[in-house]
PDB file of C-alpha atoms and ligand atoms in Angstrom:
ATOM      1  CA  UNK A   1       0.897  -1.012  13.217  1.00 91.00           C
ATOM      2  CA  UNK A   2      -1.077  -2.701  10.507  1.00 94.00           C
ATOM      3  CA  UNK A   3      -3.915  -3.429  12.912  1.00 95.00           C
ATOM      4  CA  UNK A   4      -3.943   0.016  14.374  1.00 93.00           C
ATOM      5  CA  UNK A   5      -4.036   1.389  10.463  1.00 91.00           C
ATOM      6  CA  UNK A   6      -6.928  -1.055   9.598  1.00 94.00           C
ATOM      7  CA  UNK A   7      -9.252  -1.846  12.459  1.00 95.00           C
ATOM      8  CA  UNK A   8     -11.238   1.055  12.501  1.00 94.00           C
ATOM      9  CA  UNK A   9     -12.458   0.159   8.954  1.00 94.00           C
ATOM     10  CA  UNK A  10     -13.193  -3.126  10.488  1.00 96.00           C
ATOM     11  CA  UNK A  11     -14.940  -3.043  13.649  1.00 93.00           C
ATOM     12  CA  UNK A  12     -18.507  -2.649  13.387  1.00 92.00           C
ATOM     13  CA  UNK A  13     -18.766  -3.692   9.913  1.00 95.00           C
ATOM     14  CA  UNK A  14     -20.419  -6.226   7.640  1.00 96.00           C
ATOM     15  CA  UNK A  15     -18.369  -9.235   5.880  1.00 97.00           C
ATOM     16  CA  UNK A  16     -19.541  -7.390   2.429  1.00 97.00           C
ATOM     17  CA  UNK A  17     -18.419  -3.932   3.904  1.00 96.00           C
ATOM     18  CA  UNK A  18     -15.137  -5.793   4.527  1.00 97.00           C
ATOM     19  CA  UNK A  19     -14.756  -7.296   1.589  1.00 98.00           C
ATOM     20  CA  UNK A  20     -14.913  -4.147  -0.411  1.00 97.00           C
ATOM     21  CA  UNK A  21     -12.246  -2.747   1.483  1.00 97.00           C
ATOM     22  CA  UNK A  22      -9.407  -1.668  -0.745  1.00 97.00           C
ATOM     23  CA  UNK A  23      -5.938  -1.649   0.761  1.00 97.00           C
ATOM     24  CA  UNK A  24      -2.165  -1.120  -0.395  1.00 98.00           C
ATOM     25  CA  UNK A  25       1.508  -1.053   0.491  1.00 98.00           C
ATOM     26  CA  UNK A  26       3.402   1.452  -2.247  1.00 98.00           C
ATOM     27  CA  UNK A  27       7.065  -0.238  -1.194  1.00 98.00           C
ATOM     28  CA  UNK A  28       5.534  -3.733  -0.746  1.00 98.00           C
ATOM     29  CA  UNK A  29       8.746  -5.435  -0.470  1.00 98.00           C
ATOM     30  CA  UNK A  30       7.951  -9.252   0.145  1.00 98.00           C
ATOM     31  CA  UNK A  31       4.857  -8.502   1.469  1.00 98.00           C
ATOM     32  CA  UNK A  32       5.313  -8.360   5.307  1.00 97.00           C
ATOM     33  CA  UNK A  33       2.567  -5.414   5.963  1.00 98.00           C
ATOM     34  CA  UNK A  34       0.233  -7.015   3.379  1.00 98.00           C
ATOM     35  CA  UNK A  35       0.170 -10.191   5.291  1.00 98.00           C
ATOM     36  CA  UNK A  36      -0.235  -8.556   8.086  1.00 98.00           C
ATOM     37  CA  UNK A  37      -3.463  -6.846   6.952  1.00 98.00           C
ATOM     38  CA  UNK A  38      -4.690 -10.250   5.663  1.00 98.00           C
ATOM     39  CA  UNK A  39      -4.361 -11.919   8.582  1.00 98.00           C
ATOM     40  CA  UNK A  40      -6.812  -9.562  10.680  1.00 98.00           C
ATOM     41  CA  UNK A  41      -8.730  -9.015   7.735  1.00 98.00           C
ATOM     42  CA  UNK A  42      -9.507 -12.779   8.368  1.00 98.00           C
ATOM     43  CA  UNK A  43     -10.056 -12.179  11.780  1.00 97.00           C
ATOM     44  CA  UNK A  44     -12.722  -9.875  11.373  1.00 97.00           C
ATOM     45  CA  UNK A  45     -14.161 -11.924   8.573  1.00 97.00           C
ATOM     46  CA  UNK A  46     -15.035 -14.925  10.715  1.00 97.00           C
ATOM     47  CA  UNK A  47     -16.051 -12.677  13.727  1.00 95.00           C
ATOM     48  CA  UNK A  48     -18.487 -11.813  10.657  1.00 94.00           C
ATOM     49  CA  UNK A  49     -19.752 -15.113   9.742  1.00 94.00           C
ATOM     50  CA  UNK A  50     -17.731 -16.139   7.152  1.00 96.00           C
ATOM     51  CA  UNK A  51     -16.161 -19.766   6.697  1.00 97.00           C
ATOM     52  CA  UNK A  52     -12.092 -19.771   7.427  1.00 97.00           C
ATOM     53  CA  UNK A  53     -11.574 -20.475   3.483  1.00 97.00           C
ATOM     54  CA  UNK A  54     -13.556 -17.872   2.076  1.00 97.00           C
ATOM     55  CA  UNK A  55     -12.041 -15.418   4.565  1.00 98.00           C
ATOM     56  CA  UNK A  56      -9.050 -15.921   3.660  1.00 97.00           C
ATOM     57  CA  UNK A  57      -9.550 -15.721   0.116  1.00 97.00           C
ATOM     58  CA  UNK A  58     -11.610 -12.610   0.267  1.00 98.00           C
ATOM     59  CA  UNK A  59      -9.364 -10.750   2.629  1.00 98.00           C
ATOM     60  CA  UNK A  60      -6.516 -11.512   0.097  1.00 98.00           C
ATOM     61  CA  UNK A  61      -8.678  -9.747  -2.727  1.00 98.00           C
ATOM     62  CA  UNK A  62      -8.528  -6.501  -0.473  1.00 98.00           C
ATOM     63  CA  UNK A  63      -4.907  -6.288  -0.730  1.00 98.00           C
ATOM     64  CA  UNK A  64      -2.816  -4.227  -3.003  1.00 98.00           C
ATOM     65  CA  UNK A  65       0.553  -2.608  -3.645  1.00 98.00           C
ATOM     66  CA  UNK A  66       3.781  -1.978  -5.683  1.00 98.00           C
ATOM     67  CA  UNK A  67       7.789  -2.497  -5.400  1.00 98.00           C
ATOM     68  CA  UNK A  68      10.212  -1.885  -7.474  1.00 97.00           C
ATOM     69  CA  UNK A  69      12.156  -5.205  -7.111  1.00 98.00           C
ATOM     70  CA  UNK A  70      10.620  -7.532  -8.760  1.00 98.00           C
ATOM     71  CA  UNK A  71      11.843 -10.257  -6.779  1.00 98.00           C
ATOM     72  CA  UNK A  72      10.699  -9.050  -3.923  1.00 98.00           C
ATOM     73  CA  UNK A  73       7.066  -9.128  -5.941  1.00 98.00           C
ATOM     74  CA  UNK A  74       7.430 -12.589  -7.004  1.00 98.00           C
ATOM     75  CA  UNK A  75       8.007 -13.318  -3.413  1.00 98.00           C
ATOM     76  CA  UNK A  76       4.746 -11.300  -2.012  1.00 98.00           C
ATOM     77  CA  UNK A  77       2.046 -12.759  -4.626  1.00 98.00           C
ATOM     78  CA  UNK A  78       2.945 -16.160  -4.045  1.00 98.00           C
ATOM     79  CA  UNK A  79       3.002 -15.645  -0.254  1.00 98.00           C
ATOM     80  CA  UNK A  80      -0.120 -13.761  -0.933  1.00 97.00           C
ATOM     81  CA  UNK A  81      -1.628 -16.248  -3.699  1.00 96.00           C
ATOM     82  CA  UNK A  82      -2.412 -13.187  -5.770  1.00 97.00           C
ATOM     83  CA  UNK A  83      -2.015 -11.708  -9.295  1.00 97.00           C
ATOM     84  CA  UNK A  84      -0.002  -8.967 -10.850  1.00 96.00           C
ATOM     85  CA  UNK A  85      -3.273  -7.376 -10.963  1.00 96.00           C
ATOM     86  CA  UNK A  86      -2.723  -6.563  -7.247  1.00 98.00           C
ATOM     87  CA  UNK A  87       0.776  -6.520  -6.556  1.00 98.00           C
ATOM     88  CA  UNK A  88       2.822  -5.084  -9.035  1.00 98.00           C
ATOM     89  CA  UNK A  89       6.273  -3.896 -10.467  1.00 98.00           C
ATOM     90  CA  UNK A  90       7.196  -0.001 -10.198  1.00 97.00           C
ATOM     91  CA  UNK A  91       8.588   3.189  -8.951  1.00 96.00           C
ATOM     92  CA  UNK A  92       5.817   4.239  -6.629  1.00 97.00           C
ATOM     93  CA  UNK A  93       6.364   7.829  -6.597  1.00 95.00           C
ATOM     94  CA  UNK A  94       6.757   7.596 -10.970  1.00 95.00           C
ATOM     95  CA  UNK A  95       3.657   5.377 -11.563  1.00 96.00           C
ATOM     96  CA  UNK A  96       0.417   6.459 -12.938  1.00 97.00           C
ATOM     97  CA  UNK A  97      -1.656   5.247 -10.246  1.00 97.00           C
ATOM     98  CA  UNK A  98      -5.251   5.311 -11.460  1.00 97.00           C
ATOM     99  CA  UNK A  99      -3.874   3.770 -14.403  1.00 97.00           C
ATOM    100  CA  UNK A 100      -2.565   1.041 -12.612  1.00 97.00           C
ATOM    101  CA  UNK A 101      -5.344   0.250 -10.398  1.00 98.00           C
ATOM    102  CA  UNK A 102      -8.387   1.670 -12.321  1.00 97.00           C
ATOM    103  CA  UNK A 103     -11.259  -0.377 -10.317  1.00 96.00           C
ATOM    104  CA  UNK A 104      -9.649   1.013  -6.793  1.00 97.00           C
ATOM    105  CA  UNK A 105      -9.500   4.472  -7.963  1.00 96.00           C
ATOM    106  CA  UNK A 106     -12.885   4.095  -9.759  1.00 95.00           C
ATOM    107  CA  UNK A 107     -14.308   4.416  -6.239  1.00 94.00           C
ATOM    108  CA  UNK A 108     -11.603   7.412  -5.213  1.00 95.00           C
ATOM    109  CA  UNK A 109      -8.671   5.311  -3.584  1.00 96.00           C
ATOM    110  CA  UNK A 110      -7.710   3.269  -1.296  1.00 97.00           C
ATOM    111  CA  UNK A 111      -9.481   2.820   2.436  1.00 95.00           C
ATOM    112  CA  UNK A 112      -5.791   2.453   3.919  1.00 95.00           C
ATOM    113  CA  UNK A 113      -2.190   3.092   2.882  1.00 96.00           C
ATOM    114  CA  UNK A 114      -0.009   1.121   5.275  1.00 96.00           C
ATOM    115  CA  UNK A 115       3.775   0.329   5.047  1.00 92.00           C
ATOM    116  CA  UNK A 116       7.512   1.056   5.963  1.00 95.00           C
ATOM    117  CA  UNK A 117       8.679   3.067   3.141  1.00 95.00           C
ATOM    118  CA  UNK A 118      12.154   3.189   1.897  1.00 93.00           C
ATOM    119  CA  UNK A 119      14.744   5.524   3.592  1.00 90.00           C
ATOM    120  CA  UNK A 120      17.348   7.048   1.398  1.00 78.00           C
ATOM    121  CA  UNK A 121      19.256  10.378   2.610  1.00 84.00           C
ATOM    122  CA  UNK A 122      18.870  12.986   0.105  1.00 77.00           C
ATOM    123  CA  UNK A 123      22.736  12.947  -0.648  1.00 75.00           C
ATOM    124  CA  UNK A 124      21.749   9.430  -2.722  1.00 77.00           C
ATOM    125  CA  UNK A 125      18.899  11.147  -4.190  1.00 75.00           C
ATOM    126  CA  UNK A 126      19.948  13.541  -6.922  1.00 78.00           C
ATOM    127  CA  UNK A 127      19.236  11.415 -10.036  1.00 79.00           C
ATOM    128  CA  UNK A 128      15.741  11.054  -8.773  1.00 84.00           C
ATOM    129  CA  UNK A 129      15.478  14.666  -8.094  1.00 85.00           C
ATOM    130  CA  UNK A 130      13.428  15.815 -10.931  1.00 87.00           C
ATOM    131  CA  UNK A 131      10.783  13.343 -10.128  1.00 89.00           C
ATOM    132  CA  UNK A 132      10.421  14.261  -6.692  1.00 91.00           C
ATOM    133  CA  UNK A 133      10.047  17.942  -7.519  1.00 91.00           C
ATOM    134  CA  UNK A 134       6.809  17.212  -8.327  1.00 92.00           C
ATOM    135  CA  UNK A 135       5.702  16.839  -4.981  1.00 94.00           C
ATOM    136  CA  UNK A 136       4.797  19.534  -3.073  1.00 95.00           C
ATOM    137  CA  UNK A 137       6.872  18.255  -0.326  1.00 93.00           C
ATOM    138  CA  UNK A 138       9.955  18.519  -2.070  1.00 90.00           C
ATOM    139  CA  UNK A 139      12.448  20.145  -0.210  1.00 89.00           C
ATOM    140  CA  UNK A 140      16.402  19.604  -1.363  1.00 86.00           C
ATOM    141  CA  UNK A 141      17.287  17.973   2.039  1.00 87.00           C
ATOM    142  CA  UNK A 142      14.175  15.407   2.676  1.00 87.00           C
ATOM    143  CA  UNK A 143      15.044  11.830   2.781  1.00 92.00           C
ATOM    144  CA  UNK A 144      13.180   9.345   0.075  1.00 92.00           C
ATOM    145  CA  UNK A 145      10.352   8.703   2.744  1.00 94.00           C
ATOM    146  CA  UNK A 146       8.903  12.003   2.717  1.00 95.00           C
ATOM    147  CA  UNK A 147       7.679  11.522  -0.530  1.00 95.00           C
ATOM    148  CA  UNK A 148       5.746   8.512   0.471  1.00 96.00           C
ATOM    149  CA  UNK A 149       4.496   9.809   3.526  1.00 96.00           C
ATOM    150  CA  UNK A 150       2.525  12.557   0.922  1.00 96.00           C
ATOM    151  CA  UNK A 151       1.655   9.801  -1.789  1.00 97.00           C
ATOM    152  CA  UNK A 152       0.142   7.573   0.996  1.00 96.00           C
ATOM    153  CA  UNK A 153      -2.026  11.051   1.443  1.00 94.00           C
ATOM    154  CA  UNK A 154      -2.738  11.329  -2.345  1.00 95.00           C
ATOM    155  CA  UNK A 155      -3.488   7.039  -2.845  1.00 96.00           C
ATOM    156  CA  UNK A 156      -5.765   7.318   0.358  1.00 95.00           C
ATOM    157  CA  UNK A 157     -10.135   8.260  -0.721  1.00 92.00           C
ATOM    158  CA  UNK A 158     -11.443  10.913   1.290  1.00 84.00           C
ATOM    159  CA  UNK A 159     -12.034   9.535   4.570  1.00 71.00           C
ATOM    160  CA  UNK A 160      -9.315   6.800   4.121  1.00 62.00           C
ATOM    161  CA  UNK A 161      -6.539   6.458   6.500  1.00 60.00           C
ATOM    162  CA  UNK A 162      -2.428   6.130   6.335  1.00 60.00           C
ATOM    163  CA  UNK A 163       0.117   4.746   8.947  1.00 60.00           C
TER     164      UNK A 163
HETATM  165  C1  LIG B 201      12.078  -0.787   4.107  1.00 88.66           C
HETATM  166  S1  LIG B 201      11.594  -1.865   2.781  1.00 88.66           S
HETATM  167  C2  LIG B 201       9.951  -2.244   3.299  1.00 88.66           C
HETATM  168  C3  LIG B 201       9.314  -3.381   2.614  1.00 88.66           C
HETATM  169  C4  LIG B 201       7.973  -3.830   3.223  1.00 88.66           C
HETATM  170  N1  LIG B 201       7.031  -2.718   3.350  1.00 88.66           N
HETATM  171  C5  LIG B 201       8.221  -4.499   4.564  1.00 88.66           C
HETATM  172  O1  LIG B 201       8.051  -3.890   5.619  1.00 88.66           O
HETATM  173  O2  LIG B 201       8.629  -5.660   4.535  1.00 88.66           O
HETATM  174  C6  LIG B 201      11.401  -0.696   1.499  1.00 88.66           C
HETATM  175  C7  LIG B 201      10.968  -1.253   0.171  1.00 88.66           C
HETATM  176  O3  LIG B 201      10.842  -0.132  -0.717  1.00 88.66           O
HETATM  177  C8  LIG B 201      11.139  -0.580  -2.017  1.00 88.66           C
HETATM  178  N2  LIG B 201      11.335   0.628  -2.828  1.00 88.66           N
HETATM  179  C9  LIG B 201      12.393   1.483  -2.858  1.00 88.66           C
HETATM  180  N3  LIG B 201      12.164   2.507  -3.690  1.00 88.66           N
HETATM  181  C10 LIG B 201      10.918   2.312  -4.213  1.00 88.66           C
HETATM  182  C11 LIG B 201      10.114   3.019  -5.145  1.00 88.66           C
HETATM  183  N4  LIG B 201      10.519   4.166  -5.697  1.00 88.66           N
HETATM  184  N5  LIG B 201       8.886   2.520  -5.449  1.00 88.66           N
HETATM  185  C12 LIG B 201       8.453   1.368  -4.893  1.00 88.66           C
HETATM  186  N6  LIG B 201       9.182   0.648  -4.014  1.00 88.66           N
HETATM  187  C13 LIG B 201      10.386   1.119  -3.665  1.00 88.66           C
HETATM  188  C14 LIG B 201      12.336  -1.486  -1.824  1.00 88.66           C
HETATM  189  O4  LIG B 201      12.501  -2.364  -2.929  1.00 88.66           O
HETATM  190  C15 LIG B 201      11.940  -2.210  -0.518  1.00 88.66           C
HETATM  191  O5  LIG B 201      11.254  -3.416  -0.802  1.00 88.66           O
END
């Protein structure tokens, strides 16, 4: 899935184009999609020219996202080698985003939004439902993933892509 999401950013282009790339998980857990997108990110990198090391350290700079366990986190930047500045603790669909990234929304967004969101039936939801009536999805019986499904839509710059 992660290589369907990203590869069309990838193919064609230049190691700098692909190192500019910008791309985040909002339910990160321990990382599992993020690695993912590393590890063709590297692909592409060397196809490109670029030594194994600095691929791998560049295509870990193009990686971003957000959980709200913060084990989970801990878990993900050291499997990652990466700073809070990139992976970081929160409620995804409560989070000011531009605030949170402010260099990756400095340039509108993210390229991709990949992931496996959380699934909660709307039964376990009602604490949570003033926040999510803020989205113009909100409907009383959508499950928790809905809502992610329309911030990948709102995280993603014109052009950029969600799976
Ligand atoms: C199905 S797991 C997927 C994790 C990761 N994408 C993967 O595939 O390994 C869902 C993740 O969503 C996180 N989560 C649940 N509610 C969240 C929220 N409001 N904001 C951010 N993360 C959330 C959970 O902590 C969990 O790590």
């Amino acid at each position: 899935m992660t290589r369907v999401a990203i590869e069309p950013l990838l193919r064609g282009s230049t190691a700098d184009e692909i190192l500019a790339l910008r791309i985040c998980d909002p339910a990160l857990g321990e990382g599992a999609f993020l690695l993912a997108a590393v590890a063709v990110i590297v692909e592409h990198l060397v196809a490109a020219g670029l030594p194994l090391g600095e691929a791998r350290a560049g295509a870990a700079r193009c990686v971003h996202g957000v959980d709200v366990d913060p084990r989970a986190v801990a878990a993900a930047r050291a499997a990652l080698a990466v700073g809070e500045d990139q992976l970081q603790v929160g409620d995804a669909l409560a989070i000011d985003w531009p605030a949170a990234f402010p260099a990756v929304f400095a340039r509108g967004g993210f390229d991709a939004v990949i992931g496996n969101p959380p699934y909660v039936r709307q039964e376990h939801l009602a604490a949570h439902k003033p926040l999510l009536r803020r989205f113009v999805s909100y409907d009383g019986a959508a499950d928790l993933y809905v809502y992610f499904v329309e911030l990948a839509h709102r995280l993603a710059r014109p052009g950029g892509g969600s799976v």
